[in-house]
Amino acid sequence: ETGVTQSPTHLIKTRGQQVTLRCSSQSGHNTVSWYQQALGQGPQFIFQYYREEENGRGNFPPRFSGLQFPNYSSELNVNALELDDSALYLCASTPGGLAGELFFGEGSRLTVL
Amino acid sequence: AQRVTQPEKLLSVFKGAPVELKCNYSYSGSPELFWYVQYSRQRLQLLLRHISRESIKGFTADLNKGETSFHLKKPFAQEEDSAMYYCALSALYGNKLVFGAGTILRVKS
């Protein structure tokens, strides 16, 4: 059984640029959630995708957007990067549209200079 | 609004000593409470959830709605328990988790 995989693991961008992070869900899971984890903080919910539709969103501006594909993999896009977007971005999958037990990836660490 | 508070950033205990990691929450509806753990160099994973009422790796947690708490306990700490522990809350049948800031548990030999 393949777990949640994320790419890239690390990346550096400059303020104003755009970034795309990718996530492959665990086999059999049709729901993907994205979380932002700033240094010293717990993960914070960005949004969830269930069967290719956004199924809930946290307190993040519209420049944070996402997609889910028919194979349930997902992308997180962030436009007009700001310094405060520097964080670890975690993807998690689950078999169903509920929070339940989340299976996390190892994360993508974004640094914005 | 949903909020989870873990008052201790770091808890240091000796091997064999009892452990209690504190978690308080704020939520007006019916909550589901979870403890997630991250061991060194591993990904974040579920330790236990209140509805299952299980003991996992010797850890238990009881939901106290009167005190709005969900403290994690273990009677005898082991060195392999050293990790970062996050308490998290979800609305019943909700689609997101609200995490606390986490507590580092350090078990000394």
mmCIF file of C-alpha atoms in Angstrom:
data_model
loop_
_atom_site.group_PDB
_atom_site.id
_atom_site.type_symbol
_atom_site.label_atom_id
_atom_site.label_comp_id
_atom_site.label_asym_id
_atom_site.label_seq_id
_atom_site.Cartn_x
_atom_site.Cartn_y
_atom_site.Cartn_z
ATOM 1 C CA GLU A 1 0.000 0.000 0.000
ATOM 2 C CA THR A 2 1.531 3.316 -1.079
ATOM 3 C CA GLY A 3 1.325 6.164 1.397
ATOM 4 C CA VAL A 4 0.820 9.851 0.740
ATOM 5 C CA THR A 5 3.629 11.346 -1.311
ATOM 6 C CA GLN A 6 4.372 15.028 -1.817
ATOM 7 C CA SER A 7 6.642 16.947 -4.143
ATOM 8 C CA PRO A 8 8.822 18.856 -4.070
ATOM 9 C CA THR A 9 10.220 18.309 -0.587
ATOM 10 C CA HIS A 10 11.916 21.704 -0.435
ATOM 11 C CA LEU A 11 11.715 24.819 -2.546
ATOM 12 C CA ILE A 12 12.709 28.452 -2.408
ATOM 13 C CA LYS A 13 10.746 31.233 -4.076
ATOM 14 C CA THR A 14 10.826 35.006 -4.020
ATOM 15 C CA ARG A 15 8.019 37.315 -2.979
ATOM 16 C CA GLY A 16 5.402 37.750 -5.697
ATOM 17 C CA GLN A 17 6.110 34.452 -7.429
ATOM 18 C CA GLN A 18 3.711 31.542 -7.770
ATOM 19 C CA VAL A 19 4.162 27.972 -6.541
ATOM 20 C CA THR A 20 2.508 24.612 -7.185
ATOM 21 C CA LEU A 21 2.782 21.761 -4.719
ATOM 22 C CA ARG A 22 1.719 18.234 -5.572
ATOM 23 C CA CYS A 23 0.289 15.357 -3.599
ATOM 24 C CA SER A 24 -0.574 11.748 -4.374
ATOM 25 C CA SER A 25 -3.126 10.323 -1.996
ATOM 26 C CA GLN A 26 -2.892 6.949 -0.337
ATOM 27 C CA SER A 27 -4.322 4.119 -2.393
ATOM 28 C CA GLY A 28 -8.095 3.915 -1.983
ATOM 29 C CA HIS A 29 -8.458 7.414 -0.516
ATOM 30 C CA ASN A 30 -10.699 9.831 -2.380
ATOM 31 C CA THR A 31 -10.282 12.842 -0.089
ATOM 32 C CA VAL A 32 -7.274 15.123 0.144
ATOM 33 C CA SER A 33 -6.745 17.938 2.626
ATOM 34 C CA TRP A 34 -4.019 20.554 2.718
ATOM 35 C CA TYR A 35 -2.585 22.069 5.860
ATOM 36 C CA GLN A 36 -0.067 24.844 6.443
ATOM 37 C CA GLN A 37 2.313 24.455 9.363
ATOM 38 C CA ALA A 38 4.287 27.524 10.346
ATOM 39 C CA LEU A 39 7.353 27.120 12.531
ATOM 40 C CA GLY A 40 6.400 26.277 16.103
ATOM 41 C CA GLN A 41 2.702 25.942 15.307
ATOM 42 C CA GLY A 42 0.306 23.122 14.682
ATOM 43 C CA PRO A 43 -1.016 22.422 11.192
ATOM 44 C CA GLN A 44 -3.700 24.829 9.999
ATOM 45 C CA PHE A 45 -6.434 23.696 7.609
ATOM 46 C CA ILE A 46 -6.325 25.276 4.150
ATOM 47 C CA PHE A 47 -8.954 23.268 2.253
ATOM 48 C CA GLN A 48 -10.204 19.797 1.455
ATOM 49 C CA TYR A 49 -11.018 18.162 -1.877
ATOM 50 C CA TYR A 50 -13.508 15.327 -2.097
ATOM 51 C CA ARG A 51 -14.269 13.679 -5.442
ATOM 52 C CA GLU A 52 -12.627 16.569 -7.319
ATOM 53 C CA GLU A 53 -14.681 19.293 -5.609
ATOM 54 C CA GLU A 54 -13.609 21.699 -2.875
ATOM 55 C CA ASN A 55 -15.311 20.475 0.288
ATOM 56 C CA GLY A 56 -14.482 23.078 2.885
ATOM 57 C CA ARG A 57 -11.981 25.875 3.247
ATOM 58 C CA GLY A 58 -10.124 27.415 6.138
ATOM 59 C CA ASN A 59 -9.268 31.053 6.706
ATOM 60 C CA PHE A 60 -6.940 31.482 3.738
ATOM 61 C CA PRO A 61 -7.178 34.107 0.974
ATOM 62 C CA PRO A 62 -8.239 33.237 -2.590
ATOM 63 C CA ARG A 63 -4.626 33.261 -3.785
ATOM 64 C CA PHE A 64 -4.490 29.800 -2.202
ATOM 65 C CA SER A 65 -6.229 27.486 -4.642
ATOM 66 C CA GLY A 66 -6.288 23.806 -5.395
ATOM 67 C CA LEU A 67 -7.277 21.015 -7.696
ATOM 68 C CA GLN A 68 -8.044 17.368 -7.398
ATOM 69 C CA PHE A 69 -7.688 15.050 -10.349
ATOM 70 C CA PRO A 70 -9.706 11.929 -11.289
ATOM 71 C CA ASN A 71 -6.997 9.719 -9.758
ATOM 72 C CA TYR A 72 -7.498 11.713 -6.512
ATOM 73 C CA SER A 73 -4.069 13.322 -6.604
ATOM 74 C CA SER A 74 -4.094 17.015 -5.799
ATOM 75 C CA GLU A 75 -2.288 20.296 -6.300
ATOM 76 C CA LEU A 76 -2.004 23.338 -4.079
ATOM 77 C CA ASN A 77 -1.316 26.609 -5.867
ATOM 78 C CA VAL A 78 -0.277 29.799 -4.148
ATOM 79 C CA ASN A 79 -0.111 33.032 -6.123
ATOM 80 C CA ALA A 80 1.590 36.312 -5.248
ATOM 81 C CA LEU A 81 3.741 34.717 -2.584
ATOM 82 C CA GLU A 82 4.323 36.629 0.621
ATOM 83 C CA LEU A 83 7.051 36.182 3.213
ATOM 84 C CA ASP A 84 4.499 34.772 5.681
ATOM 85 C CA ASP A 85 3.720 31.930 3.282
ATOM 86 C CA SER A 86 7.018 30.345 4.326
ATOM 87 C CA ALA A 87 5.929 27.138 6.011
ATOM 88 C CA LEU A 88 5.658 23.374 5.768
ATOM 89 C CA TYR A 89 2.713 22.392 3.595
ATOM 90 C CA LEU A 90 1.194 19.076 4.524
ATOM 91 C CA CYS A 91 -1.088 16.980 2.407
ATOM 92 C CA ALA A 92 -3.297 14.368 4.044
ATOM 93 C CA SER A 93 -5.682 11.828 2.592
ATOM 94 C CA THR A 94 -8.582 9.896 4.021
ATOM 95 C CA PRO A 95 -11.123 7.410 2.635
ATOM 96 C CA GLY A 96 -14.218 9.631 2.692
ATOM 97 C CA GLY A 97 -15.201 13.260 3.083
ATOM 98 C CA LEU A 98 -14.758 13.441 6.841
ATOM 99 C CA ALA A 99 -11.749 14.547 8.881
ATOM 100 C CA GLY A 100 -11.446 11.224 10.670
ATOM 101 C CA GLU A 101 -8.019 9.625 10.590
ATOM 102 C CA LEU A 102 -5.785 11.659 8.320
ATOM 103 C CA PHE A 103 -2.828 10.008 6.626
ATOM 104 C CA PHE A 104 -0.160 12.651 6.184
ATOM 105 C CA GLY A 105 2.619 13.083 3.718
ATOM 106 C CA GLU A 106 6.055 14.290 4.752
ATOM 107 C CA GLY A 107 5.345 17.799 3.548
ATOM 108 C CA SER A 108 6.773 20.395 1.205
ATOM 109 C CA ARG A 109 8.865 23.050 2.893
ATOM 110 C CA LEU A 110 8.441 26.409 1.171
ATOM 111 C CA THR A 111 10.763 29.310 1.848
ATOM 112 C CA VAL A 112 9.801 32.723 0.472
ATOM 113 C CA LEU A 113 12.601 35.290 0.280
ATOM 114 C CA ALA B 1 -15.060 29.047 16.735
ATOM 115 C CA GLN B 2 -13.018 25.933 17.328
ATOM 116 C CA ARG B 3 -9.830 26.233 19.315
ATOM 117 C CA VAL B 4 -7.354 23.784 20.848
ATOM 118 C CA THR B 5 -4.903 24.787 23.548
ATOM 119 C CA GLN B 6 -1.878 22.795 24.621
ATOM 120 C CA PRO B 7 -0.387 24.822 27.460
ATOM 121 C CA GLU B 8 3.004 23.107 27.573
ATOM 122 C CA LYS B 9 5.520 23.461 24.775
ATOM 123 C CA LEU B 10 7.845 20.955 26.389
ATOM 124 C CA LEU B 11 7.286 18.212 28.938
ATOM 125 C CA SER B 12 10.333 16.422 30.254
ATOM 126 C CA VAL B 13 9.987 13.288 32.417
ATOM 127 C CA PHE B 14 12.137 10.397 33.514
ATOM 128 C CA LYS B 15 11.650 6.902 32.147
ATOM 129 C CA GLY B 16 9.059 5.068 34.219
ATOM 130 C CA ALA B 17 7.376 8.248 35.445
ATOM 131 C CA PRO B 18 3.724 9.008 34.664
ATOM 132 C CA VAL B 19 2.952 11.316 31.760
ATOM 133 C CA GLU B 20 0.067 13.714 31.244
ATOM 134 C CA LEU B 21 -0.076 15.919 28.188
ATOM 135 C CA LYS B 22 -2.728 18.559 28.589
ATOM 136 C CA CYS B 23 -5.267 19.577 25.974
ATOM 137 C CA ASN B 24 -8.181 21.964 26.358
ATOM 138 C CA TYR B 25 -10.618 22.822 23.635
ATOM 139 C CA SER B 26 -13.261 25.380 22.827
ATOM 140 C CA TYR B 27 -16.216 24.324 20.700
ATOM 141 C CA SER B 28 -19.941 24.765 21.202
ATOM 142 C CA GLY B 29 -21.062 21.706 19.245
ATOM 143 C CA SER B 30 -20.317 17.985 19.485
ATOM 144 C CA PRO B 31 -16.580 17.512 19.083
ATOM 145 C CA GLU B 32 -14.425 14.672 17.991
ATOM 146 C CA LEU B 33 -11.022 14.753 19.677
ATOM 147 C CA PHE B 34 -7.780 13.220 18.470
ATOM 148 C CA TRP B 35 -4.164 12.908 19.481
ATOM 149 C CA TYR B 36 -1.609 12.884 16.667
ATOM 150 C CA VAL B 37 2.068 12.101 17.176
ATOM 151 C CA GLN B 38 5.202 12.815 15.201
ATOM 152 C CA TYR B 39 8.274 10.758 16.058
ATOM 153 C CA SER B 40 11.704 11.941 14.959
ATOM 154 C CA ARG B 41 12.124 11.724 11.187
ATOM 155 C CA GLN B 42 8.613 10.313 10.723
ATOM 156 C CA ARG B 43 5.411 11.793 9.414
ATOM 157 C CA LEU B 44 2.522 12.955 11.520
ATOM 158 C CA GLN B 45 0.241 10.036 12.398
ATOM 159 C CA LEU B 46 -2.874 9.352 14.431
ATOM 160 C CA LEU B 47 -2.244 8.033 17.937
ATOM 161 C CA LEU B 48 -5.801 7.765 19.198
ATOM 162 C CA ARG B 49 -9.294 9.238 18.920
ATOM 163 C CA HIS B 50 -11.815 9.576 21.710
ATOM 164 C CA ILE B 51 -14.640 7.688 20.039
ATOM 165 C CA SER B 52 -12.607 4.496 19.800
ATOM 166 C CA ARG B 53 -11.836 4.494 23.539
ATOM 167 C CA GLU B 54 -8.696 2.465 22.903
ATOM 168 C CA SER B 55 -5.364 2.362 24.658
ATOM 169 C CA ILE B 56 -2.606 2.766 22.096
ATOM 170 C CA LYS B 57 1.030 2.160 23.090
ATOM 171 C CA GLY B 58 -0.150 2.438 26.696
ATOM 172 C CA PHE B 59 -1.662 5.903 26.157
ATOM 173 C CA THR B 60 -5.249 6.759 27.023
ATOM 174 C CA ALA B 61 -7.272 9.937 26.783
ATOM 175 C CA ASP B 62 -10.693 10.680 28.211
ATOM 176 C CA LEU B 63 -12.958 13.374 26.872
ATOM 177 C CA ASN B 64 -14.204 15.553 29.729
ATOM 178 C CA LYS B 65 -16.956 17.746 28.311
ATOM 179 C CA GLY B 66 -17.469 19.578 31.600
ATOM 180 C CA GLU B 67 -13.867 20.726 31.695
ATOM 181 C CA THR B 68 -13.544 20.759 27.874
ATOM 182 C CA SER B 69 -10.371 18.726 28.158
ATOM 183 C CA PHE B 70 -8.840 15.707 26.450
ATOM 184 C CA HIS B 71 -5.619 15.042 28.319
ATOM 185 C CA LEU B 72 -3.300 12.260 27.147
ATOM 186 C CA LYS B 73 -1.971 9.966 29.850
ATOM 187 C CA LYS B 74 0.434 7.112 30.246
ATOM 188 C CA PRO B 75 1.297 5.548 33.608
ATOM 189 C CA PHE B 76 4.925 4.699 32.828
ATOM 190 C CA ALA B 77 6.842 6.669 30.203
ATOM 191 C CA GLN B 78 9.291 4.937 27.899
ATOM 192 C CA GLU B 79 12.156 6.497 25.962
ATOM 193 C CA GLU B 80 10.490 5.633 22.655
ATOM 194 C CA ASP B 81 7.566 7.873 23.648
ATOM 195 C CA SER B 82 9.741 10.924 23.018
ATOM 196 C CA ALA B 83 8.017 12.815 20.218
ATOM 197 C CA MET B 84 5.873 15.831 19.343
ATOM 198 C CA TYR B 85 2.232 15.370 20.323
ATOM 199 C CA TYR B 86 -0.644 17.345 18.837
ATOM 200 C CA CYS B 87 -4.173 17.465 20.134
ATOM 201 C CA ALA B 88 -6.776 18.066 17.433
ATOM 202 C CA LEU B 89 -10.488 18.696 17.247
ATOM 203 C CA SER B 90 -13.084 18.141 14.576
ATOM 204 C CA ALA B 91 -16.771 18.878 14.516
ATOM 205 C CA LEU B 92 -18.793 15.667 14.578
ATOM 206 C CA TYR B 93 -18.813 14.472 10.952
ATOM 207 C CA GLY B 94 -16.672 17.502 10.160
ATOM 208 C CA ASN B 95 -14.180 17.728 7.339
ATOM 209 C CA LYS B 96 -11.283 19.540 8.987
ATOM 210 C CA LEU B 97 -9.061 19.236 12.022
ATOM 211 C CA VAL B 98 -8.100 22.127 14.255
ATOM 212 C CA PHE B 99 -4.716 21.429 15.839
ATOM 213 C CA GLY B 100 -3.090 22.732 18.968
ATOM 214 C CA ALA B 101 0.454 24.069 18.849
ATOM 215 C CA GLY B 102 1.875 20.770 20.089
ATOM 216 C CA THR B 103 3.844 19.541 23.086
ATOM 217 C CA ILE B 104 7.300 18.003 22.866
ATOM 218 C CA LEU B 105 7.578 15.034 25.186
ATOM 219 C CA ARG B 106 11.101 14.202 26.201
ATOM 220 C CA VAL B 107 11.651 11.002 28.185
ATOM 221 C CA LYS B 108 15.013 10.905 29.912
ATOM 222 C CA SER B 109 16.803 7.722 30.932
#
